[in-house]
mmCIF file of C-alpha atoms and ligand atoms in Angstrom:
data_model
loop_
_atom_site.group_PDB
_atom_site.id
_atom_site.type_symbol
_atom_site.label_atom_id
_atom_site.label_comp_id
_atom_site.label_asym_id
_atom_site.label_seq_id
_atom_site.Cartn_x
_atom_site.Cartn_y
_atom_site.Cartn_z
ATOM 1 C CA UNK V 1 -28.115 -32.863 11.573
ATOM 2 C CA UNK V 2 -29.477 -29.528 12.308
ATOM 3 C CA UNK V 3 -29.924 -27.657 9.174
ATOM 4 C CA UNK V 4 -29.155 -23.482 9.535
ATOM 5 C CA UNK V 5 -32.911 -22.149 9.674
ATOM 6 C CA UNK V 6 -33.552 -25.033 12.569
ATOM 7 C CA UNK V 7 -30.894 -23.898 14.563
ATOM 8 C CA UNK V 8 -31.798 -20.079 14.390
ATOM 9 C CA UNK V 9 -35.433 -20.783 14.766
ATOM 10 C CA UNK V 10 -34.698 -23.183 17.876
ATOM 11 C CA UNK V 11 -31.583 -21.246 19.976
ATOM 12 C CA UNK V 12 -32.131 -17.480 18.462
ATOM 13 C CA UNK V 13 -35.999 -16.562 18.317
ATOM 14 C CA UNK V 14 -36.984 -15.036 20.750
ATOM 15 C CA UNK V 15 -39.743 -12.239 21.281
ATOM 16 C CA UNK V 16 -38.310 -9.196 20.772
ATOM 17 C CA UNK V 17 -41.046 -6.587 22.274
ATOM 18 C CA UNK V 18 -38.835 -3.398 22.245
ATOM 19 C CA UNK V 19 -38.433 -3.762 18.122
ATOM 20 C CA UNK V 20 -40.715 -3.625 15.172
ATOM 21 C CA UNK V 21 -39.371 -6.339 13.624
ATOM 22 C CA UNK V 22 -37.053 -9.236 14.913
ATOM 23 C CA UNK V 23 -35.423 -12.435 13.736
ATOM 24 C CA UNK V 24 -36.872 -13.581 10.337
ATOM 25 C CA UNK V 25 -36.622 -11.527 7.923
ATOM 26 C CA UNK V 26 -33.359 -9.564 5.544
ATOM 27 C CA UNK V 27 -33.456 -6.925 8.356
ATOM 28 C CA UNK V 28 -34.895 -5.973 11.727
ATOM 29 C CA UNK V 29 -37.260 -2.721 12.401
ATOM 30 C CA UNK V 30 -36.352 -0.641 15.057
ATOM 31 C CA UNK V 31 -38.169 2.419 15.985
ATOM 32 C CA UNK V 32 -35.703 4.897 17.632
ATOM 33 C CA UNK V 33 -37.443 7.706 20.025
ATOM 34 C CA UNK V 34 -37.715 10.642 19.363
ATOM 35 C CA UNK V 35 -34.597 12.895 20.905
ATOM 36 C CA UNK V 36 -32.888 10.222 21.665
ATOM 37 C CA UNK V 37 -28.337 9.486 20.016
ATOM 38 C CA UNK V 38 -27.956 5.792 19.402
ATOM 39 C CA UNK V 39 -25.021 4.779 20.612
ATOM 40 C CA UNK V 40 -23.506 1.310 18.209
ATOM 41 C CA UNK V 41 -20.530 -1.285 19.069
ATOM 42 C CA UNK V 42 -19.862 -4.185 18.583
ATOM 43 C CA UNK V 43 -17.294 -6.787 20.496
ATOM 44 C CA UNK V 44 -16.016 -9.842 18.704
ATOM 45 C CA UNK V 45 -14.697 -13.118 21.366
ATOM 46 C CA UNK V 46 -12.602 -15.396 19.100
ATOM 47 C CA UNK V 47 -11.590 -18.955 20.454
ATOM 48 C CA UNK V 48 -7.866 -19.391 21.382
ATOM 49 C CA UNK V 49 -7.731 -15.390 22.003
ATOM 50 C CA UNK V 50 -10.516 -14.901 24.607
ATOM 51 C CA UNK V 51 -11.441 -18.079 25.763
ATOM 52 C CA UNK V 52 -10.403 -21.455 25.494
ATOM 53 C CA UNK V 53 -11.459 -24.238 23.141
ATOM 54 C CA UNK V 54 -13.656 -25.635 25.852
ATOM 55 C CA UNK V 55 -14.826 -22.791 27.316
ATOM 56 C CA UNK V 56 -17.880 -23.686 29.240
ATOM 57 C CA UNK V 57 -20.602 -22.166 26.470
ATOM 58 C CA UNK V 58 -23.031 -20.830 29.296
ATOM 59 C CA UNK V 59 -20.766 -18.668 30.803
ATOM 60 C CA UNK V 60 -19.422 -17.852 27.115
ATOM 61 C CA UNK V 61 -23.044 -16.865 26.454
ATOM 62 C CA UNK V 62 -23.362 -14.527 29.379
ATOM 63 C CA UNK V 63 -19.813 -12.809 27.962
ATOM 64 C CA UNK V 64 -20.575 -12.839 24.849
ATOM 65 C CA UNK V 65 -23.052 -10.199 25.529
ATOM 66 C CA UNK V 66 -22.009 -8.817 29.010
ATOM 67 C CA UNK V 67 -18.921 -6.749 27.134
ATOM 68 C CA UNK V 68 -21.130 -5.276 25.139
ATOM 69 C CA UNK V 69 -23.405 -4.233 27.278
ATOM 70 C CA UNK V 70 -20.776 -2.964 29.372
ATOM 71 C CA UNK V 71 -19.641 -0.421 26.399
ATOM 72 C CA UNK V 72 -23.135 0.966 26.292
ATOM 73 C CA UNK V 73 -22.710 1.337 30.145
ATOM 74 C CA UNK V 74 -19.732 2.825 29.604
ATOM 75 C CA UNK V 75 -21.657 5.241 27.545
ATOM 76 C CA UNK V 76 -24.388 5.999 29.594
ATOM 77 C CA UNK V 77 -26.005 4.343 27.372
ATOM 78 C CA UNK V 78 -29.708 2.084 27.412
ATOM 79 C CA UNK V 79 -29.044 -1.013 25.840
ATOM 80 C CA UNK V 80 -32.362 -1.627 23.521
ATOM 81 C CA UNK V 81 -30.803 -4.100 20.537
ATOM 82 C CA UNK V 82 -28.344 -6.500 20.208
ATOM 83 C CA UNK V 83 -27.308 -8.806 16.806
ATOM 84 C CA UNK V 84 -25.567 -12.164 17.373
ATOM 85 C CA UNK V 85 -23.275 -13.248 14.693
ATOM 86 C CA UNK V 86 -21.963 -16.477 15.155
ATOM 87 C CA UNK V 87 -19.186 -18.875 13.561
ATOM 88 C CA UNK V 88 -19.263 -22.858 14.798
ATOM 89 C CA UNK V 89 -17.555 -25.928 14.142
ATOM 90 C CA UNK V 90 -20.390 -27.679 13.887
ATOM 91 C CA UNK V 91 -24.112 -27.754 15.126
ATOM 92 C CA UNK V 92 -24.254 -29.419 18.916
ATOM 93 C CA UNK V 93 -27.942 -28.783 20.320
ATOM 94 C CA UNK V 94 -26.290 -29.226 24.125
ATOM 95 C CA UNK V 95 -24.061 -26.526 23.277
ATOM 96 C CA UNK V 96 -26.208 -24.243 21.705
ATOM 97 C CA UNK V 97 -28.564 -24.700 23.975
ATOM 98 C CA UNK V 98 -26.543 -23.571 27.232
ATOM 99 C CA UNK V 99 -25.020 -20.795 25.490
ATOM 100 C CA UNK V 100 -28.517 -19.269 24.113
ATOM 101 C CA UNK V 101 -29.392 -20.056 27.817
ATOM 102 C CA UNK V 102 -26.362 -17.860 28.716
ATOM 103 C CA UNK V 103 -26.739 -14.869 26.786
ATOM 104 C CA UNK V 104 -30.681 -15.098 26.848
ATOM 105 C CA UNK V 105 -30.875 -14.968 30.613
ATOM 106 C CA UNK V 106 -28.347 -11.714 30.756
ATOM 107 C CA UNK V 107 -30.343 -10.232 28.057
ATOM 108 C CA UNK V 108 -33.980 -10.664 29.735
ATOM 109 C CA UNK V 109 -32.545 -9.691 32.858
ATOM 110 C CA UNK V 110 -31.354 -5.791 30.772
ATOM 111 C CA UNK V 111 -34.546 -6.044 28.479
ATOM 112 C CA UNK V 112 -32.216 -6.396 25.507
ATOM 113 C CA UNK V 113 -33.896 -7.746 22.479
ATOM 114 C CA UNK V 114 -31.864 -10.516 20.417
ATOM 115 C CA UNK V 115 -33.372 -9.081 16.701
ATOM 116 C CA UNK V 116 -31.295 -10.337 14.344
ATOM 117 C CA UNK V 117 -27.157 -12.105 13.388
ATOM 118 C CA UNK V 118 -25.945 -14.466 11.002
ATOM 119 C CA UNK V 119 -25.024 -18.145 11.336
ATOM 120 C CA UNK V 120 -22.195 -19.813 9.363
ATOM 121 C CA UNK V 121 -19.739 -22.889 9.766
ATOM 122 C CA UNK V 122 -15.992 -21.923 10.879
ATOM 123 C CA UNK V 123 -13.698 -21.871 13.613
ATOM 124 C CA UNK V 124 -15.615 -20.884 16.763
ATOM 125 C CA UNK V 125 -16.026 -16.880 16.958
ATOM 126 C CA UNK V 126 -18.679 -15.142 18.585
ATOM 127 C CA UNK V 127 -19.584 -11.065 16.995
ATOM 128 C CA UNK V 128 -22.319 -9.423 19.086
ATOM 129 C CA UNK V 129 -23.638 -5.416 18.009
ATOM 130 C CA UNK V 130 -25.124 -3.567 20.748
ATOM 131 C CA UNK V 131 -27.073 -0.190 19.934
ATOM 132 C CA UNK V 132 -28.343 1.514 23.066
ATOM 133 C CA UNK V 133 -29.826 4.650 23.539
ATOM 134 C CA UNK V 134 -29.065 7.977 25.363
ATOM 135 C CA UNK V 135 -31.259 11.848 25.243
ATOM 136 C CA UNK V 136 -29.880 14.118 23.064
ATOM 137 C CA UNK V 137 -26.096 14.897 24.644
ATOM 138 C CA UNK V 138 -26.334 13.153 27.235
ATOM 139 C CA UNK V 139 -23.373 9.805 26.623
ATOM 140 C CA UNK V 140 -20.503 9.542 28.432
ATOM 141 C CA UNK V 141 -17.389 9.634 26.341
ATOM 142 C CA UNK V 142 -13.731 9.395 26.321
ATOM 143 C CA UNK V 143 -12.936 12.951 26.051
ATOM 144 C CA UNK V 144 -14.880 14.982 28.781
ATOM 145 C CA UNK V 145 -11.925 14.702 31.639
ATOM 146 C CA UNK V 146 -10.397 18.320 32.452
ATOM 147 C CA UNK V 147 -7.657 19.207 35.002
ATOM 148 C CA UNK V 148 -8.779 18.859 38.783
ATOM 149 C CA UNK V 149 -11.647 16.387 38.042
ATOM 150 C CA UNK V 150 -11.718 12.962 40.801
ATOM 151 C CA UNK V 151 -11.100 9.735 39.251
ATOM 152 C CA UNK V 152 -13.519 7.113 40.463
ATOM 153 C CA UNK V 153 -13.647 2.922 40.320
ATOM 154 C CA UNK V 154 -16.899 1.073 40.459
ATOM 155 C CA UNK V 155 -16.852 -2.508 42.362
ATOM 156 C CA UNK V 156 -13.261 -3.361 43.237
ATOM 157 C CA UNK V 157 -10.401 -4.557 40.681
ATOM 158 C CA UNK V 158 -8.329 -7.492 39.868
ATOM 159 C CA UNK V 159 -10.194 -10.664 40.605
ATOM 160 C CA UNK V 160 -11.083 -11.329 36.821
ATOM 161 C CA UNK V 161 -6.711 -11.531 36.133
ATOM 162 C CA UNK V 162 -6.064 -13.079 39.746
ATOM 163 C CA UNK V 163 -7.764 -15.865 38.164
ATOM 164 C CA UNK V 164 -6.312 -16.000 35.152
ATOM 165 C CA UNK V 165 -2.617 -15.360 37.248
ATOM 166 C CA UNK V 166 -3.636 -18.631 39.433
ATOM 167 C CA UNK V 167 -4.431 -20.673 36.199
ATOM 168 C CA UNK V 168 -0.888 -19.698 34.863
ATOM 169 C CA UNK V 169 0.425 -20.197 38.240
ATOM 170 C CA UNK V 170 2.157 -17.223 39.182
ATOM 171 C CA UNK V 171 0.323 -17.423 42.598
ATOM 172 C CA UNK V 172 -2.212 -19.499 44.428
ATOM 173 C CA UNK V 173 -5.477 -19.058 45.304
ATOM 174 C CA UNK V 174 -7.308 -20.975 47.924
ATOM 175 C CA UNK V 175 -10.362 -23.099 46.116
ATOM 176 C CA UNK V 176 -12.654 -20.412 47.233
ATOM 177 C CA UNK V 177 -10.757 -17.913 46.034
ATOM 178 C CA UNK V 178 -10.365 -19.320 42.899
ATOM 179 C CA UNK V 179 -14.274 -20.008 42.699
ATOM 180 C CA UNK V 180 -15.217 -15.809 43.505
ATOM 181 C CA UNK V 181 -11.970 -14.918 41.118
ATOM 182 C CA UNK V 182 -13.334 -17.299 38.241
ATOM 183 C CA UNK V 183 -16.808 -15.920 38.378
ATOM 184 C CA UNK V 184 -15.686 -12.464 38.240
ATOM 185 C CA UNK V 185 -13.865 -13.419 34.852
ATOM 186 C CA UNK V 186 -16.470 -15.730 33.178
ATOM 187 C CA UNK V 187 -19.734 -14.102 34.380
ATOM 188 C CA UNK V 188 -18.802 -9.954 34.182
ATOM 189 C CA UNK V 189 -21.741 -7.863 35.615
ATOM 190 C CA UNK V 190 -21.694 -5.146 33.077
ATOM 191 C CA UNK V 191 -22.538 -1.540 35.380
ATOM 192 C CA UNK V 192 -25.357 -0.816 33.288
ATOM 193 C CA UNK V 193 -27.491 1.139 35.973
ATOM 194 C CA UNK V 194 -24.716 2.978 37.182
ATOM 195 C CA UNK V 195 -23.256 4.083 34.005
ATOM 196 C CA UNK V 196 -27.135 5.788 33.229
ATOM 197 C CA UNK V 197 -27.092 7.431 36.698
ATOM 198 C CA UNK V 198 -23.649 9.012 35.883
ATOM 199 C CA UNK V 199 -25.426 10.977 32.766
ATOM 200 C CA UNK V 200 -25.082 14.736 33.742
ATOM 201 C CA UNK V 201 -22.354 13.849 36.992
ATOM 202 C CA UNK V 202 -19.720 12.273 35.553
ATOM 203 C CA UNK V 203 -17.511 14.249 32.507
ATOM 204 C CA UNK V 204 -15.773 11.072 30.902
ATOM 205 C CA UNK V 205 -15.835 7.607 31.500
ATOM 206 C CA UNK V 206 -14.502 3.981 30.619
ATOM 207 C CA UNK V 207 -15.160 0.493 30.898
ATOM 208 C CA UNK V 208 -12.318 -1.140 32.446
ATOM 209 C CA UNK V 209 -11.392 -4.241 30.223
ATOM 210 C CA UNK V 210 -7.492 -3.635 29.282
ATOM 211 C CA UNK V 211 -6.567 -2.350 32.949
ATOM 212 C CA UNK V 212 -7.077 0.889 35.060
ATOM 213 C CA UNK V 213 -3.560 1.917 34.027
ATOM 214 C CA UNK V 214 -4.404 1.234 30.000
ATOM 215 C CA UNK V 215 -8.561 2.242 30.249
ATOM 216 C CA UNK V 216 -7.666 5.737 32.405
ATOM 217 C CA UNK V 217 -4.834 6.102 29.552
ATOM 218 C CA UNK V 218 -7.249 6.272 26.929
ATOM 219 C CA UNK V 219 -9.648 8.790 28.955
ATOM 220 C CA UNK V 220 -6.508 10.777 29.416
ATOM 221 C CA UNK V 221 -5.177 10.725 25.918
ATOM 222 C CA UNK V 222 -8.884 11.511 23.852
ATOM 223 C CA UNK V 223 -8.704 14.590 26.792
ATOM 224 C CA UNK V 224 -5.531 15.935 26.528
ATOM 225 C CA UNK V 225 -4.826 15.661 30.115
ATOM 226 C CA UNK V 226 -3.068 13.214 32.771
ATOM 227 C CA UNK V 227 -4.204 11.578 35.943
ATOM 228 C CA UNK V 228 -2.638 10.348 39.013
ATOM 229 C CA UNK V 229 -3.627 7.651 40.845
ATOM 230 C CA UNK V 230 -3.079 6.328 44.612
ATOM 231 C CA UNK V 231 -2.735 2.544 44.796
ATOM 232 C CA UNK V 232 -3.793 2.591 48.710
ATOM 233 C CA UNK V 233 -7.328 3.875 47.344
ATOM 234 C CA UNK V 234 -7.876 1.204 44.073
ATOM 235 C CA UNK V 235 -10.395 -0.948 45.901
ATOM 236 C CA UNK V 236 -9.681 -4.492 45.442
ATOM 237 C CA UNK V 237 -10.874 -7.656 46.975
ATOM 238 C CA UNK V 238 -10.034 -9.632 50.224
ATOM 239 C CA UNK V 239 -8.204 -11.977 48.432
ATOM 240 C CA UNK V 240 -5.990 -9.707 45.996
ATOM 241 C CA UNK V 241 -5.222 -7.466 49.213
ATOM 242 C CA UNK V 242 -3.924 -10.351 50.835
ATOM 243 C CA UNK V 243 -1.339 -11.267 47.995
ATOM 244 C CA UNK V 244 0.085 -7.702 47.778
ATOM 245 C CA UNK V 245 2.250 -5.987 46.984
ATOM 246 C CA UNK V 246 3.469 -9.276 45.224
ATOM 247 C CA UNK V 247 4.168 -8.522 41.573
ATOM 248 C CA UNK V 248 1.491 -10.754 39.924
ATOM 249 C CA UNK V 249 -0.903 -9.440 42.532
ATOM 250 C CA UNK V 250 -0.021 -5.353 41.856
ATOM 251 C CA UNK V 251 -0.053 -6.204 37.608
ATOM 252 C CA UNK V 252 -3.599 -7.836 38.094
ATOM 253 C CA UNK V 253 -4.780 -4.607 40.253
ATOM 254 C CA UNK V 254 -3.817 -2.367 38.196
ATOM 255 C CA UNK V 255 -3.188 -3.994 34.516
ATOM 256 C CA UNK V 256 -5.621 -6.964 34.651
ATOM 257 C CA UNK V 257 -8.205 -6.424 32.178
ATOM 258 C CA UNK V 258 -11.984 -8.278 32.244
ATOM 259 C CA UNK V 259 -12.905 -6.403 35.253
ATOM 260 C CA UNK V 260 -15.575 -4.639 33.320
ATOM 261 C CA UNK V 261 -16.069 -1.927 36.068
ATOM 262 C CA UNK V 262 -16.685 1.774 35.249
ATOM 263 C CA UNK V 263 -13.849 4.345 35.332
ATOM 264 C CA UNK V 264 -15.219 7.756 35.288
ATOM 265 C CA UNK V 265 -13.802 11.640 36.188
ATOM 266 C CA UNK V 266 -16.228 13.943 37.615
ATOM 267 C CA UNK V 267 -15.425 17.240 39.073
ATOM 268 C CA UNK V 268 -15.149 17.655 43.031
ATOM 269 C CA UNK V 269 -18.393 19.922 43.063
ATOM 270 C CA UNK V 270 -19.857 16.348 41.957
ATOM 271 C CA UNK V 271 -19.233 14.272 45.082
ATOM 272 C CA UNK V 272 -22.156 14.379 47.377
ATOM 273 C CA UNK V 273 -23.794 13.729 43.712
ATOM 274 C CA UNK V 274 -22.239 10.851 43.187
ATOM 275 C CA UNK V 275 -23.891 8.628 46.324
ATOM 276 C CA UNK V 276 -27.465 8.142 44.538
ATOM 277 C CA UNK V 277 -26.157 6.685 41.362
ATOM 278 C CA UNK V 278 -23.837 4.416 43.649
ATOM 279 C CA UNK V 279 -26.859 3.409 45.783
ATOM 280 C CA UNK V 280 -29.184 3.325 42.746
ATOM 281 C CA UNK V 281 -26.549 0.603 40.877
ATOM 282 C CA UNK V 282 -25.899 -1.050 44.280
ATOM 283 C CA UNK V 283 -22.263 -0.805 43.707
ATOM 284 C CA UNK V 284 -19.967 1.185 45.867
ATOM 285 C CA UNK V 285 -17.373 4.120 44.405
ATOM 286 C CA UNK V 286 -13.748 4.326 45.134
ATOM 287 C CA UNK V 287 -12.373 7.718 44.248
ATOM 288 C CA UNK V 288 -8.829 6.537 43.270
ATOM 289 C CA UNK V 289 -7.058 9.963 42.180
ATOM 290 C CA UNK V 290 -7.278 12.618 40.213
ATOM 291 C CA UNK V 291 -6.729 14.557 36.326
ATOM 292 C CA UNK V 292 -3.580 16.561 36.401
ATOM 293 C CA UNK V 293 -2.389 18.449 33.064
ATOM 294 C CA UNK V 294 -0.042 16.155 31.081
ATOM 295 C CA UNK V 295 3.520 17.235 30.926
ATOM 296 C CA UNK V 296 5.510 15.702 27.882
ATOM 297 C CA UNK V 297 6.869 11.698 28.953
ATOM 298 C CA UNK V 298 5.764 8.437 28.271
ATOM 299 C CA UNK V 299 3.171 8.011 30.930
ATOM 300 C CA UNK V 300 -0.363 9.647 31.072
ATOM 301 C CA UNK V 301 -1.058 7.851 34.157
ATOM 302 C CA UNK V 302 1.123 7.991 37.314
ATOM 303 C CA UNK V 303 0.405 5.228 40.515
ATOM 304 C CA UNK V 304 1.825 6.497 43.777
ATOM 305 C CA UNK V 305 2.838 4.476 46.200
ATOM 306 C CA UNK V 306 1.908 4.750 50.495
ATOM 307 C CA UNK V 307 5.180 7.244 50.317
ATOM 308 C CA UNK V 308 3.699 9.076 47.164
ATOM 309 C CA UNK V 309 6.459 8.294 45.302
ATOM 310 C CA UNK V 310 5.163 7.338 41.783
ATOM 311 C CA UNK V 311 5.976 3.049 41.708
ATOM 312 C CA UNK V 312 7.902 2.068 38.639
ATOM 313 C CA UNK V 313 6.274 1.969 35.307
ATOM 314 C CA UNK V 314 6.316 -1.713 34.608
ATOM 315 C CA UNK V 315 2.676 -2.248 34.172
ATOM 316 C CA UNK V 316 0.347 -1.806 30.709
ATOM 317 C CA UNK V 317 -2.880 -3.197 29.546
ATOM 318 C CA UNK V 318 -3.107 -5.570 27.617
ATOM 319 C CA UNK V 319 -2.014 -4.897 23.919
ATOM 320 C CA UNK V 320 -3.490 -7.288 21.629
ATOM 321 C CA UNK V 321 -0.984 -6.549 18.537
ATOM 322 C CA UNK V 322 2.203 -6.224 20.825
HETATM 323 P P1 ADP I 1 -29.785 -13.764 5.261
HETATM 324 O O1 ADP I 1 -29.914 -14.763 4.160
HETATM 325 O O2 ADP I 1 -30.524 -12.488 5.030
HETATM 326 O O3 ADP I 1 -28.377 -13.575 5.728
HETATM 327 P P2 ADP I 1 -30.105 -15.640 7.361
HETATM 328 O O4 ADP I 1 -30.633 -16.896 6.779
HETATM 329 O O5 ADP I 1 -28.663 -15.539 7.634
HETATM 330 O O6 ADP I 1 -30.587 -14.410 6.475
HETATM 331 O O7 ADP I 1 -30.885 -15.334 8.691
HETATM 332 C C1 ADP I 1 -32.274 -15.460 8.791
HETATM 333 C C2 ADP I 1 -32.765 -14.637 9.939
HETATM 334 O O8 ADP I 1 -32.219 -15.137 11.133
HETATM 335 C C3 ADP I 1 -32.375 -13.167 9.861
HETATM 336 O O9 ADP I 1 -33.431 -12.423 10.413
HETATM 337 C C4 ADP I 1 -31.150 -13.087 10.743
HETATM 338 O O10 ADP I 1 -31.009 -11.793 11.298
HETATM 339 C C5 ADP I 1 -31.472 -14.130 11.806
HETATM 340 N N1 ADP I 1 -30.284 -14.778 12.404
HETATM 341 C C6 ADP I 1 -29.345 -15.527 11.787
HETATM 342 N N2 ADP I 1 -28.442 -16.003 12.652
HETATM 343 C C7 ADP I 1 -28.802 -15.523 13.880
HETATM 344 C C8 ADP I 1 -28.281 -15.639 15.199
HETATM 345 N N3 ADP I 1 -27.168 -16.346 15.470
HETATM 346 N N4 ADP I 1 -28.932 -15.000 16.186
HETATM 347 C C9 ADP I 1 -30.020 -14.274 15.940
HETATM 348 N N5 ADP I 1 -30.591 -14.143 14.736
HETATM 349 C C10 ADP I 1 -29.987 -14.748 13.696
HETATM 350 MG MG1 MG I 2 -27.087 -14.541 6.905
#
């Protein structure tokens, strides 16, 4: 049996050359430069809720992590630090071993260091804290969208929930699709590069992980504004195009969370801008509407339709408490 201290020493030490002090002792040492806001979150993924009870622990790894690092993306944030607290059933070398080998490999590949977390036995639940850095002003937040701004989608959206929609079977995939959908929802490329590029273009931004409908809500709520948004121009992939406008299809466009793309508002002056960042993060932008001023209702965020007509309000993120 492993004992606590074996396990951490085994699956969780790892170099950490961007901190003072790592794993080992009551705390980890971090130096923070000079100038620079730390940005802190943390994301919790609890089995039964966010992934099933045998949930291959590689790609659970690679989550586990990825959503975090997509907040400090969302951010504009550089991810530095990251603690891993960890509840498990019991102590299974195999699985440890493939999810360290999971989240290690996504951390190496962002130069995250792993530099500290707790271990303890329970039901299976997975806590990471991310702190990231950004000069002086410089993070993104919620509440930087004014009246006239673009709205603009990184990568394309959907595939992460058209998975999830095929496993429920409210549609089919083809096994191909399936395999390109499922990736999208177990292995998340968090936008990391682009969400530093946008520092100084973009005037809010969002990770989108509850829906574009639900994510652009919150931008437009913290702002005190609205937004309107052309479903023609939400850039999705091959395979979701193909299943429109079938309900399932339009709900996992537009409402599907675990995209983990960037939704951001910049103003028009900003669009010439906007190609380095794109080309720097090798993903391309979809400018998908706009921020009007919000008039009293129930709806921050409109979708119009090919006739401009705004399509019925069925859609929302996903609520976790609802
Ligand atoms: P404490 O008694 O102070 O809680 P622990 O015995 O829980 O210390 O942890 C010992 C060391 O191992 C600490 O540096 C802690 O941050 C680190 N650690 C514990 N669990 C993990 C984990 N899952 N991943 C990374 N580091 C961990
Ligand atoms: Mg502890």
């Amino acid at each position: 049996m492993l004992s606590e201290f074996e396990l951490i020493r085994r699956f969780f030490t790892h170099r950490a050359a961007g901190a003072v002090l790592g794993v080992g002792d009551d705390a980890a040492l971090v130096r923070v430069r000079r100038g620079m806001t730390l940005a802190v979150s943390a994301d919790m993924l609890v089995c039964g809720r966010h992934f099933a009870a045998g949930a291959d622990p590689e790609s659970l790894g690679h989550k586990a992590l990825a959503v975090n690092l997509s907040d400090m993306a969302a951010m504009g944030a550089k991810p530095r630090w990251v603690t891993l607290a960890l509840a498990l059933p019991r102590a299974d070398p195999r699985w440890l071993a493939a999810f360290a080998r999971g989240f290690m490999r996504l951390a190496r590949r962002h130069r995250v260091d792993l530099v500290g977390g707790d271990t303890t036995r329970g039901p299976l639940n997975v806590c990471v804290q991310i702190l990231g850095e950004a000069p002086g002003n410089s993070a993104l937040r919620r509440d930087g969208a004014r009246v006239g701004d673009d709205v603009w989608v990184s990568g394309v959206l959907g595939d992460a929930a058209l998975a999830l929609a095929h496993e429920r079977g409210a549609l089919e995939l083809t096994a191909r699709e399936r395999a390109r959908a499922r990736r999208r929802l177990d292995r998340p490329e968090p936008r990391v590069a682009l969400g530093i590029a946008l520092r100084g273009i973009a005037r809010s931004a969002i990770d989108v992980s509850d829906g574009l409908i639900a994510d652009l809500g919150h931008v437009c709520e913290r702002s005190g504004v609205a937004a309107e948004v052309a479903l023609a121009r939400v850039p999705c992939s091959p395979a979701l195009a193909r299943r429109l406008p079938r309900p399932a299809a339009l709900a996992a466009l537009l409402a599907g969370g675990d995209d983990y793309e960037l939704c951001f508002t910049a103003g028009r002056a900003k669009r010439a801008a906007l190609e380095r960042p794109a080309l720097l993060a090798g993903v391309p932008l979809a400018r998908v509407g706009r921020i009007t001023s919000f008039r009293r209702g129930p709806h921050r965020v409109r979708v119009l339709g090919a006739d401009g007509d705004p399509i019925a309000h069925v859609l929302c993120g996903y609520e976790h408490f609802s």
